CSV table of C-alpha atoms in Angstrom, one decimal:
chain,number,residue,atom,x,y,z
P,1,MET,CA,72.2,155.1,188.0
P,2,LYS,CA,71.4,157.5,185.3
P,3,ILE,CA,74.0,159.2,183.2
P,4,LYS,CA,72.8,162.6,184.3
P,5,THR,CA,73.1,161.6,188.0
P,6,ALA,CA,76.5,160.0,187.5
P,7,LEU,CA,77.9,163.1,185.7
P,8,THR,CA,76.4,165.4,188.4
P,9,VAL,CA,78.1,163.3,191.2
P,10,PHE,CA,81.5,163.2,189.5
P,11,THR,CA,81.3,166.9,188.5
P,12,ALA,CA,80.5,167.8,192.2
P,13,LEU,CA,83.5,165.7,193.4
P,14,ILE,CA,85.9,167.3,190.8
P,15,LEU,CA,84.6,170.8,191.8
P,16,ALA,CA,85.0,170.0,195.5
P,17,VAL,CA,88.6,169.0,195.0
P,18,PHE,CA,89.5,172.1,192.9
P,19,ALA,CA,87.6,174.3,195.4
P,20,GLY,CA,89.7,172.8,198.3
P,21,MET,CA,92.9,173.4,196.2
P,22,ALA,CA,91.7,177.0,195.6
P,23,ILE,CA,91.0,177.7,199.3
P,24,LEU,CA,94.3,176.1,200.3
P,25,LEU,CA,96.3,178.2,197.8
P,26,ILE,CA,94.4,181.4,198.9
P,27,SER,CA,95.1,180.7,202.5
P,28,THR,CA,98.8,179.8,201.8
P,29,SER,CA,99.1,182.9,199.9
P,30,ASP,CA,97.6,185.2,202.6
P,31,LEU,CA,99.9,183.5,205.1
P,32,LEU,CA,102.9,184.0,203.0
P,33,VAL,CA,102.0,187.6,202.5
P,34,LEU,CA,101.7,188.2,206.2
P,35,GLU,CA,104.9,186.3,206.9
P,36,ALA,CA,106.7,188.3,204.2
P,37,ALA,CA,105.5,191.6,205.9
P,38,ASN,CA,106.8,190.4,209.3
P,39,LEU,CA,110.1,189.4,207.7
P,40,ALA,CA,110.3,192.9,206.1
P,41,ARG,CA,109.4,194.6,209.4
P,42,ALA,CA,112.0,192.5,211.3
P,43,GLY,CA,114.7,193.2,208.7
P,44,GLU,CA,113.8,196.9,208.8
P,45,SER,CA,114.0,196.9,212.5
P,46,ILE,CA,117.4,195.3,212.5
P,47,ARG,CA,118.6,197.9,209.9
P,48,VAL,CA,117.3,200.9,211.9
P,49,SER,CA,118.9,199.4,215.2
P,50,LYS,CA,122.2,199.0,213.4
P,51,GLU,CA,122.1,202.5,212.1
P,52,ILE,CA,121.2,203.8,215.6
P,53,LYS,CA,124.2,201.9,216.9
P,54,SER,CA,126.4,203.2,214.2
P,55,HIS,CA,125.3,206.9,214.6
P,56,LEU,CA,125.7,206.7,218.4
P,57,LEU,CA,129.3,205.4,218.2
P,58,ILE,CA,130.2,208.0,215.5
P,59,TYR,CA,128.7,210.7,217.5
P,60,ASN,CA,130.5,209.7,220.7
P,61,ARG,CA,133.8,209.5,218.8
P,62,ASN,CA,133.4,213.0,217.3
P,63,VAL,CA,132.4,214.5,220.7
P,64,PHE,CA,135.6,213.0,222.2
P,65,LEU,CA,137.8,214.3,219.3
P,66,TYR,CA,136.2,217.8,219.5
P,67,ALA,CA,137.0,217.9,223.3
P,68,LEU,CA,140.5,216.7,222.6
P,69,HIS,CA,141.5,219.0,219.7
P,70,LYS,CA,138.8,221.6,219.6
P,71,ASP,CA,138.3,221.0,215.9
P,72,PRO,CA,135.0,222.8,214.8
P,73,SER,CA,134.4,220.2,212.0
P,74,ARG,CA,134.2,217.4,214.6
P,75,LEU,CA,131.4,219.5,216.3
P,76,GLU,CA,129.5,219.8,213.0
P,77,ILE,CA,129.8,216.1,212.3
P,78,SER,CA,128.6,215.2,215.7
P,79,LYS,CA,125.5,217.4,215.3
P,80,VAL,CA,124.7,215.6,211.9
P,81,HIS,CA,124.9,212.2,213.6
P,82,GLN,CA,122.9,213.5,216.6
P,83,THR,CA,120.0,214.7,214.3
P,84,ALA,CA,120.1,211.4,212.4
P,85,LEU,CA,120.0,209.5,215.7
P,86,VAL,CA,117.0,211.5,216.9
P,87,ASN,CA,115.1,210.8,213.6
P,88,LEU,CA,115.8,207.1,213.8
P,89,MET,CA,114.6,206.8,217.4
P,90,VAL,CA,111.3,208.5,216.3
P,91,SER,CA,110.9,206.2,213.3
P,92,SER,CA,111.7,203.1,215.3
P,93,ASP,CA,108.4,203.3,217.1
P,94,GLN,CA,106.6,202.2,213.9
P,95,LEU,CA,108.6,199.0,213.7
P,96,VAL,CA,107.5,197.6,217.0
P,97,ASP,CA,104.7,194.9,216.8
P,98,ASN,CA,104.8,193.3,220.3
P,99,GLU,CA,105.1,194.3,223.9
P,100,LYS,CA,108.5,192.7,224.4
P,101,GLU,CA,110.1,194.9,221.6
P,102,SER,CA,108.2,197.9,223.0
P,103,VAL,CA,109.8,197.5,226.4
P,104,MET,CA,113.3,196.9,224.9
P,105,LEU,CA,112.9,200.0,222.7
P,106,LYS,CA,111.9,202.1,225.6
P,107,GLU,CA,115.0,200.8,227.5
P,108,VAL,CA,117.3,201.8,224.5
P,109,LYS,CA,115.7,205.3,224.4
P,110,GLU,CA,116.2,205.7,228.2
P,111,LYS,CA,119.8,204.5,228.0
P,112,ILE,CA,120.6,206.9,225.1
P,113,ALA,CA,119.0,209.7,227.1
P,114,ASP,CA,121.2,208.8,230.1
P,115,TYR,CA,124.2,208.9,227.7
P,116,PHE,CA,123.3,212.5,226.6
P,117,ARG,CA,122.8,213.6,230.2
P,118,ALA,CA,126.1,212.1,231.3
P,119,LYS,CA,127.8,213.8,228.3
P,120,ASP,CA,126.3,217.2,229.2
P,121,GLU,CA,127.4,216.7,232.8
P,122,SER,CA,130.9,215.8,231.9
P,123,GLN,CA,131.4,218.8,229.8
P,124,ASN,CA,131.0,221.1,232.9
P,125,SER,CA,133.3,219.0,235.0
P,126,ASP,CA,137.1,219.4,235.5
P,127,LEU,CA,137.9,216.0,234.1
P,128,SER,CA,140.4,215.5,231.3
P,129,PRO,CA,139.0,214.6,227.8
P,130,VAL,CA,140.2,211.1,228.2
P,131,GLU,CA,138.5,210.8,231.6
P,132,LYS,CA,135.3,212.3,230.2
P,133,TYR,CA,135.4,209.8,227.3
P,134,SER,CA,136.0,206.8,229.5
P,135,LYS,CA,133.0,207.9,231.8
P,136,ILE,CA,130.4,208.5,229.1
P,137,SER,CA,131.6,205.4,227.1
P,138,GLU,CA,130.1,203.2,229.9
P,139,LYS,CA,126.7,204.7,229.0
P,140,VAL,CA,127.3,204.2,225.3
P,141,ASP,CA,128.2,200.5,226.0
P,142,SER,CA,125.0,200.1,228.0
P,143,ALA,CA,122.9,201.7,225.2
P,144,ILE,CA,124.6,199.6,222.5
P,145,SER,CA,124.0,196.4,224.7
P,146,ALA,CA,120.3,197.3,224.7
P,147,ILE,CA,120.3,197.9,220.9
P,148,ASP,CA,122.0,194.5,220.4
P,149,ASN,CA,119.2,192.9,222.3
P,150,ILE,CA,116.7,194.4,219.9
P,151,ILE,CA,118.8,193.2,216.9
P,152,GLU,CA,119.0,189.7,218.4
P,153,ILE,CA,115.3,189.4,219.1
P,154,ASN,CA,114.5,190.6,215.5
P,155,ALA,CA,117.0,188.2,214.0
P,156,SER,CA,115.5,185.4,216.0
P,157,GLN,CA,112.0,186.4,214.8
P,158,MET,CA,113.3,186.3,211.3
P,159,ARG,CA,114.9,182.8,211.7
P,160,ASP,CA,111.5,181.6,213.2
P,161,LEU,CA,109.6,183.2,210.3
P,162,VAL,CA,111.9,181.6,207.7
P,163,ALA,CA,111.4,178.2,209.4
P,164,SER,CA,107.6,178.7,209.7
P,165,THR,CA,107.4,179.6,206.0
P,166,SER,CA,109.5,176.6,205.0
P,167,LYS,CA,107.2,174.3,207.1
P,168,GLN,CA,104.1,176.0,205.6
P,169,ASN,CA,105.4,175.5,202.1
P,170,ILE,CA,106.1,171.9,202.8
P,171,ALA,CA,102.6,171.4,204.3
P,172,SER,CA,101.0,173.2,201.4
P,173,GLY,CA,102.9,171.2,198.9
P,174,ARG,CA,101.8,168.0,200.7
P,175,MET,CA,98.2,169.2,200.9
P,176,VAL,CA,98.3,170.1,197.1
P,177,PHE,CA,99.8,166.7,196.3
P,178,MET,CA,97.1,165.0,198.3
P,179,LEU,CA,94.3,167.0,196.7
P,180,LEU,CA,95.8,166.3,193.2
P,181,THR,CA,96.1,162.7,194.1
P,182,ILE,CA,92.5,162.7,195.2
P,183,GLY,CA,91.5,164.5,192.1
P,184,SER,CA,93.5,162.1,189.9
P,185,LEU,CA,91.9,159.1,191.6
P,186,ILE,CA,88.4,160.7,191.1
P,187,LEU,CA,89.2,161.2,187.4
P,188,LEU,CA,90.6,157.7,187.1
P,189,SER,CA,87.5,156.4,188.8
P,190,LEU,CA,85.4,158.5,186.4
P,191,VAL,CA,87.3,157.0,183.4
P,192,ILE,CA,86.9,153.5,184.7
P,193,ALA,CA,83.3,154.0,185.5
P,194,THR,CA,82.7,155.5,182.2
P,195,VAL,CA,84.3,152.6,180.4
P,196,SER,CA,82.5,150.1,182.6
P,197,ALA,CA,79.1,151.7,182.7
P,198,VAL,CA,79.0,153.5,179.3
P,199,THR,CA,81.7,152.8,176.8
P,200,ARG,CA,82.0,149.0,177.2
P,201,PRO,CA,78.2,148.5,177.1
P,202,LEU,CA,77.9,150.8,174.1
P,203,VAL,CA,80.7,148.9,172.3
P,204,ASN,CA,79.0,145.6,173.2
P,205,LEU,CA,75.7,146.9,171.9
P,206,ASN,CA,77.3,148.0,168.7
P,207,LYS,CA,78.9,144.6,168.1
P,208,LEU,CA,75.5,143.1,168.9
P,209,PHE,CA,73.7,145.3,166.4
P,210,SER,CA,76.3,144.4,163.8
P,211,HIS,CA,75.8,140.7,164.4
P,212,TYR,CA,72.1,141.2,164.1
P,213,ARG,CA,72.4,143.1,160.8
P,214,THR,CA,74.4,140.2,159.4
P,215,GLY,CA,71.7,137.7,160.1
P,216,ASN,CA,72.5,136.5,163.6
P,217,ASP,CA,69.1,137.1,165.1
P,218,SER,CA,69.6,134.8,168.2
P,219,VAL,CA,71.7,137.3,170.0
P,220,LEU,CA,70.5,139.0,173.2
P,221,ALA,CA,71.9,142.2,174.8
P,222,LYS,CA,73.2,142.1,178.3
P,223,SER,CA,71.5,144.5,180.6
P,224,LYS,CA,74.6,146.3,181.9
P,225,GLY,CA,75.7,149.8,182.5
P,226,VAL,CA,73.8,153.0,183.3
P,227,LYS,CA,70.0,153.1,183.3
P,228,GLU,CA,69.7,154.5,179.8
P,229,ILE,CA,71.9,151.9,178.2
P,230,ARG,CA,70.0,149.1,180.2
P,231,GLU,CA,66.8,150.5,178.8
P,232,ILE,CA,68.2,150.3,175.3
P,233,ALA,CA,69.3,146.7,175.8
P,234,ASN,CA,66.0,145.7,177.3
P,235,ALA,CA,64.1,147.4,174.4
P,236,PHE,CA,66.4,145.6,171.9
P,237,ASN,CA,65.8,142.3,173.6
P,238,SER,CA,62.0,142.8,173.6
P,239,MET,CA,62.1,143.8,169.9
P,240,THR,CA,64.1,140.7,168.9
P,241,GLU,CA,61.7,138.5,171.0
P,242,ARG,CA,58.7,140.1,169.2
P,243,LEU,CA,60.3,139.8,165.9
P,244,GLU,CA,61.2,136.1,166.6
P,245,LYS,CA,57.7,135.4,167.6
P,246,SER,CA,56.3,137.1,164.6
P,247,ARG,CA,58.7,135.2,162.3
P,248,THR,CA,57.7,131.9,164.0
P,249,ASP,CA,54.1,132.7,163.6
P,250,GLN,CA,54.8,133.6,159.9
P,251,LEU,CA,56.6,130.4,159.3
P,252,ARG,CA,53.9,128.4,160.9
P,253,PHE,CA,51.3,130.1,158.7
P,254,ILE,CA,53.5,129.5,155.6
P,255,ALA,CA,54.0,125.8,156.5
P,256,SER,CA,50.3,125.4,157.0
P,257,ILE,CA,49.5,127.0,153.6
P,258,ALA,CA,52.2,125.0,151.9
P,259,HIS,CA,50.8,121.7,153.2
P,260,ASP,CA,47.4,122.7,152.0
P,261,LEU,CA,48.8,123.6,148.6
P,262,ARG,CA,50.7,120.5,148.0
P,263,ASN,CA,47.7,118.2,147.3
P,264,PRO,CA,46.2,120.3,144.6
P,265,ILE,CA,49.6,120.9,143.1
P,266,ASN,CA,50.3,117.3,142.9
P,267,ALA,CA,46.9,116.7,141.3
P,268,MET,CA,47.8,119.5,138.7
P,269,SER,CA,51.2,117.8,138.0
P,270,MET,CA,49.7,114.3,137.6
P,271,GLY,CA,46.9,115.6,135.4
P,272,SER,CA,49.2,117.6,133.2
P,273,HIS,CA,51.5,114.6,132.9
P,274,LEU,CA,48.6,112.5,131.7
P,275,LEU,CA,47.6,115.2,129.3
P,276,ARG,CA,51.1,115.3,127.8
P,277,GLY,CA,50.7,111.6,126.8
P,278,LEU,CA,47.2,111.9,125.5
P,279,CYS,CA,47.3,115.3,123.6
P,280,GLN,CA,49.0,116.2,120.4
P,281,GLY,CA,50.1,119.4,118.8
P,282,LYS,CA,49.1,122.7,120.5
P,283,GLU,CA,47.3,121.0,123.3
P,284,ARG,CA,50.4,119.0,124.1
P,285,GLY,CA,52.4,122.3,124.3
P,286,VAL,CA,49.8,123.7,126.7
P,287,ALA,CA,50.0,120.5,128.9
P,288,GLU,CA,53.7,120.8,129.0
P,289,ILE,CA,53.5,124.4,130.2
P,290,ILE,CA,51.0,123.4,132.9
P,291,PHE,CA,53.3,120.5,134.0
P,292,ARG,CA,56.4,122.8,134.3
P,293,GLN,CA,54.6,125.4,136.2
P,294,ALA,CA,53.1,122.7,138.6
P,295,LYS,CA,56.7,121.4,139.1
P,296,HIS,CA,57.9,125.1,139.7
P,297,LEU,CA,55.1,125.5,142.3
P,298,ASP,CA,56.0,122.1,143.9
P,299,ARG,CA,59.6,123.3,144.3
P,300,LEU,CA,58.4,126.6,145.9
P,301,VAL,CA,56.1,124.7,148.3
P,302,GLY,CA,59.0,122.4,149.1
P,303,ASP,CA,61.2,125.4,149.8
P,304,LEU,CA,58.6,126.8,152.1
P,305,LEU,CA,58.3,123.5,154.0
P,306,ASP,CA,62.1,123.2,154.2
P,307,THR,CA,62.5,126.7,155.6
P,308,ALA,CA,59.8,126.0,158.2
P,309,ARG,CA,61.5,122.8,159.2
P,310,ILE,CA,65.0,124.4,159.4
P,311,GLU,CA,63.8,127.3,161.6
P,312,ALA,CA,62.0,124.9,163.8
P,313,GLY,CA,65.1,122.7,164.1
P,314,GLU,CA,63.3,119.7,162.6
P,315,MET,CA,65.1,119.1,159.4
P,316,ASP,CA,67.0,115.8,159.1
P,317,ILE,CA,69.2,114.4,156.5
P,318,GLU,CA,70.1,110.8,155.8
P,319,LEU,CA,73.9,110.5,155.1
P,320,SER,CA,75.5,107.7,153.2
P,321,LEU,CA,78.7,107.1,151.3
P,322,GLN,CA,78.0,108.3,147.8
P,323,ASP,CA,79.8,109.1,144.5
P,324,ILE,CA,78.4,112.6,143.8
P,325,SER,CA,79.9,112.8,140.3
P,326,SER,CA,76.8,111.1,138.8
P,327,LEU,CA,74.5,113.4,140.9
P,328,ILE,CA,76.2,116.5,139.6
P,329,SER,CA,76.2,115.1,136.0
P,330,ASP,CA,72.4,114.4,136.1
P,331,ALA,CA,71.7,118.0,137.3
P,332,VAL,CA,73.8,119.5,134.6
P,333,GLU,CA,72.3,117.2,131.9
P,334,LEU,CA,68.8,118.3,133.1
P,335,TYR,CA,69.4,122.0,132.6
P,336,GLN,CA,71.4,121.5,129.4
P,337,THR,CA,68.3,120.2,127.7
P,338,ASP,CA,66.0,122.7,129.5
P,339,SER,CA,67.6,125.9,128.6
P,340,GLY,CA,67.8,127.3,125.0
P,341,LEU,CA,69.5,130.7,125.7
P,342,HIS,CA,72.3,129.5,127.9
P,343,LYS,CA,75.4,127.5,127.1
P,344,ILE,CA,76.5,125.2,130.0
P,345,TYR,CA,80.2,124.5,130.3
P,346,PHE,CA,80.8,121.5,132.6
P,347,GLU,CA,84.3,120.3,133.9
P,348,MET,CA,84.7,117.5,136.4
P,349,PRO,CA,87.5,115.0,137.3
P,350,LYS,CA,87.0,111.5,135.8
P,351,ASN,CA,87.7,109.7,139.1
P,352,PRO,CA,84.9,109.1,141.6
P,353,LEU,CA,84.0,111.9,144.0
P,354,ILE,CA,83.2,110.0,147.2
P,355,CYS,CA,81.7,111.7,150.3
P,356,MET,CA,79.1,111.3,152.9
P,357,CYS,CA,75.8,112.9,151.7
P,358,ASP,CA,72.1,112.8,151.5
P,359,ARG,CA,71.6,112.3,147.7
P,360,GLY,CA,68.2,113.8,147.6
P,361,ARG,CA,69.0,116.9,149.5
P,362,LEU,CA,72.4,117.5,147.6
P,363,SER,CA,70.5,117.1,144.3
P,364,GLN,CA,68.1,119.7,145.6
P,365,VAL,CA,70.9,122.1,146.1
P,366,MET,CA,72.5,121.5,142.8
P,367,ASN,CA,69.2,122.0,141.0
P,368,ASN,CA,68.6,125.3,142.9
P,369,LEU,CA,72.0,126.7,142.2
P,370,ILE,CA,72.0,125.8,138.4
P,371,SER,CA,68.4,127.0,138.0
P,372,ASN,CA,69.3,130.3,139.7
P,373,ALA,CA,72.3,130.7,137.4
P,374,ILE,CA,70.0,130.4,134.5
P,375,LYS,CA,67.1,132.4,135.9
P,376,TYR,CA,69.3,135.3,136.9
P,377,SER,CA,70.9,135.4,133.5
P,378,PRO,CA,67.7,136.5,131.6
P,379,LYS,CA,69.7,137.6,128.5
P,380,GLY,CA,71.5,134.3,128.3
P,381,GLY,CA,75.2,133.5,128.4
P,382,THR,CA,77.6,130.8,129.6
P,383,VAL,CA,77.0,129.0,132.9
P,384,THR,CA,80.3,127.4,134.0
P,385,ILE,CA,80.2,124.5,136.3
P,386,LYS,CA,83.4,123.0,137.6
P,387,VAL,CA,84.4,120.5,140.2
P,388,ARG,CA,87.8,120.1,141.7
P,389,GLU,CA,89.6,118.3,144.5
P,390,GLU,CA,91.5,120.2,147.1
P,391,LYS,CA,93.2,118.1,149.7
P,392,THR,CA,90.3,116.8,151.9
P,393,GLN,CA,87.5,118.4,150.2
P,394,PHE,CA,85.6,118.9,147.0
P,395,VAL,CA,84.9,122.4,145.6
P,396,LEU,CA,82.0,122.8,143.2
P,397,SER,CA,81.7,126.2,141.5
P,398,ILE,CA,78.8,127.5,139.5
P,399,THR,CA,79.5,130.8,137.6
P,400,ASP,CA,77.0,132.8,135.5
P,401,GLN,CA,77.3,136.0,133.4
P,402,GLY,CA,74.0,137.4,134.7
P,403,MET,CA,72.8,140.3,136.8
P,404,GLY,CA,75.2,139.9,139.8
P,405,VAL,CA,74.4,141.2,143.2
P,406,CYS,CA,75.3,144.6,144.8
P,407,PRO,CA,77.5,144.6,148.0
P,408,ASP,CA,74.6,145.7,150.2
P,409,ASP,CA,72.5,142.7,149.1
P,410,LEU,CA,75.4,140.2,149.2
P,411,LYS,CA,75.6,140.1,153.0
P,412,ASN,CA,72.0,139.2,153.3
P,413,ILE,CA,71.7,136.9,150.3
P,414,PHE,CA,71.4,133.7,152.4
P,415,LYS,CA,68.6,135.1,154.7
P,416,PRO,CA,65.1,133.7,154.2
P,417,PHE,CA,62.7,135.7,152.0
P,418,HIS,CA,65.5,138.1,151.0
P,419,ARG,CA,65.5,139.2,147.4
P,420,SER,CA,68.0,141.5,145.8
P,421,LYS,CA,66.8,145.0,144.8
P,422,ALA,CA,67.9,144.4,141.1
P,423,SER,CA,65.8,141.3,140.6
P,424,LYS,CA,62.9,141.4,143.1
P,425,HIS,CA,60.6,143.1,140.6
P,426,THR,CA,61.7,141.4,137.4
P,427,ILE,CA,62.3,137.7,138.3
P,428,LEU,CA,59.9,135.5,140.0
P,429,GLY,CA,60.8,133.9,143.4
P,430,ILE,CA,60.3,134.2,147.1
P,431,GLY,CA,63.9,134.1,148.3
P,432,LEU,CA,64.1,130.7,150.0
P,433,GLY,CA,66.2,128.6,147.8
P,434,LEU,CA,69.6,129.9,148.9
P,435,SER,CA,68.8,129.9,152.6
P,436,THR,CA,67.6,126.3,152.3
P,437,SER,CA,70.7,125.2,150.2
P,438,ARG,CA,73.1,126.8,152.7
P,439,ARG,CA,71.6,124.9,155.6
P,440,ILE,CA,71.6,121.7,153.7
P,441,ILE,CA,75.3,122.1,152.9
P,442,GLU,CA,76.1,123.1,156.5
P,443,LEU,CA,74.3,119.9,157.7
P,444,HIS,CA,76.7,117.9,155.4
P,445,GLY,CA,79.7,119.6,157.3
P,446,GLY,CA,80.3,121.8,154.3
P,447,GLU,CA,80.1,125.5,153.2
P,448,LEU,CA,78.2,127.5,150.7
P,449,ARG,CA,79.9,130.8,149.6
P,450,VAL,CA,79.3,133.4,146.9
P,451,GLU,CA,81.3,136.1,145.0
P,452,SER,CA,79.5,138.5,142.8
P,453,THR,CA,79.9,141.7,140.8
P,454,LEU,CA,76.9,143.8,140.0
P,455,GLY,CA,76.2,143.6,136.2
P,456,LYS,CA,78.9,140.9,135.5
P,457,GLY,CA,77.6,137.8,137.3
P,458,SER,CA,78.0,135.6,140.3
P,459,THR,CA,80.0,132.5,141.4
P,460,PHE,CA,78.6,130.2,144.1
P,461,TYR,CA,81.0,127.7,145.7
P,462,VAL,CA,79.8,124.4,147.4
P,463,ILE,CA,82.6,123.0,149.6
P,464,LEU,CA,82.0,119.4,150.8
P,465,PRO,CA,84.4,117.2,153.0
P,466,ALA,CA,85.9,114.5,150.8
P,467,GLN,CA,87.5,112.2,153.3
P,468,ILE,CA,85.3,110.6,155.9
P,469,SER,CA,86.2,107.3,157.6
P,470,GLN,CA,83.9,104.4,156.5
P,471,SER,CA,84.1,103.1,160.1
P,472,GLU,CA,81.7,105.8,161.1
P,473,GLY,CA,78.9,103.9,159.4
P,474,THR,CA,77.2,104.3,156.1
P,475,ASN,CA,73.8,105.6,157.2
P,476,TRP,CA,73.1,108.2,159.9
P,477,SER,CA,71.0,111.4,160.2
P,478,ALA,CA,71.8,114.9,161.3
P,479,GLY,CA,69.5,117.6,162.5
P,480,VAL,CA,69.6,121.4,162.4
């Protein structure tokens, strides 16, 4: 799935959830408004009915008192309540919202009208005031009973509306909770899907690129995640495969050339060696220069061949139990006599340094590291070589006071054909010695490390295991 498609789907789901919540809230709000209006109408109907009931009772009482005492104030009071009663009866029509209430209100009006007719008839009769009051009170009681029925039905409606509103609130709350839960699950799914399909593959790709930058060019990206990330992973894998093929072709080409160069270089070396013995004076000096350059070319060709063997997994070493103290001393002595600008300080324990090693290959590493210390200190200085024992290993350090290496170059210093920016244009070399030396030390079960400060010099550390059981044999080989 593409990122755009995934985002569209999840956005649509989120919008659908929120749209459902909005519709539910609007519907609930409309229903609550309607129920609130019905509650208000029922409450108003109850209030009006109670006022009608109150005015009717007060009116009937004042009519009786007027008939009993002939007090004009009672007559005025009764007229006020009669007017209020008439007005309330008119306004009550607007509070009716169903057929049942309409019938009941009509009954109330008829019974009140019967009451007024009975009152008027009793006034023209010869009955005593008490007898008149008793007769018309029956009509009042009948009208009040009808009014109480209206009050009861509206009170019942209010109770039903309150119960319905409560149920609706509970249902709405549950629906909102359900929609929020669904939305949360969708968001959680979006987060999980994003982590699984986008974030994690991107983090893995970033780690992969970091490993690749540090020289681990055998890594391959896993084709996981959304389409765009899978395309990036596949493109990276295709790129590494092409680079690996190009590198393999390059090394094969270099190995072929190196083989072709070895014979003429050997001839030059042998010829210059003979000339050194036959010539005198200036001619001998020229022969010496030719001999040294032939040896230098031979080392370069050897490095090329070693690199090709290492990359092809074909480099073998012959390990045997050796005292490496003499090997180190020979290398130091060689360069003490060879360098005029540099002072070599050498420190090593007097006791034998026994370990399993390939003497020739280890000598190659020593020569390479010491020659580099001299070569990358073009202004001269002290080269310090120390050997110390640390528990089960020997640590050989070679320190120079030369150009040093910047941090950006330091992490790639052991890669084949890598040259530092500070020296690639001023010092001859092809950048194979350190990569070959590190592989040789690793085949010995050791480690080659470097510490360097630009402009102050470098220290290379060769760490070799010191205690290996002799029962394992004295001669065996190891491959890359």
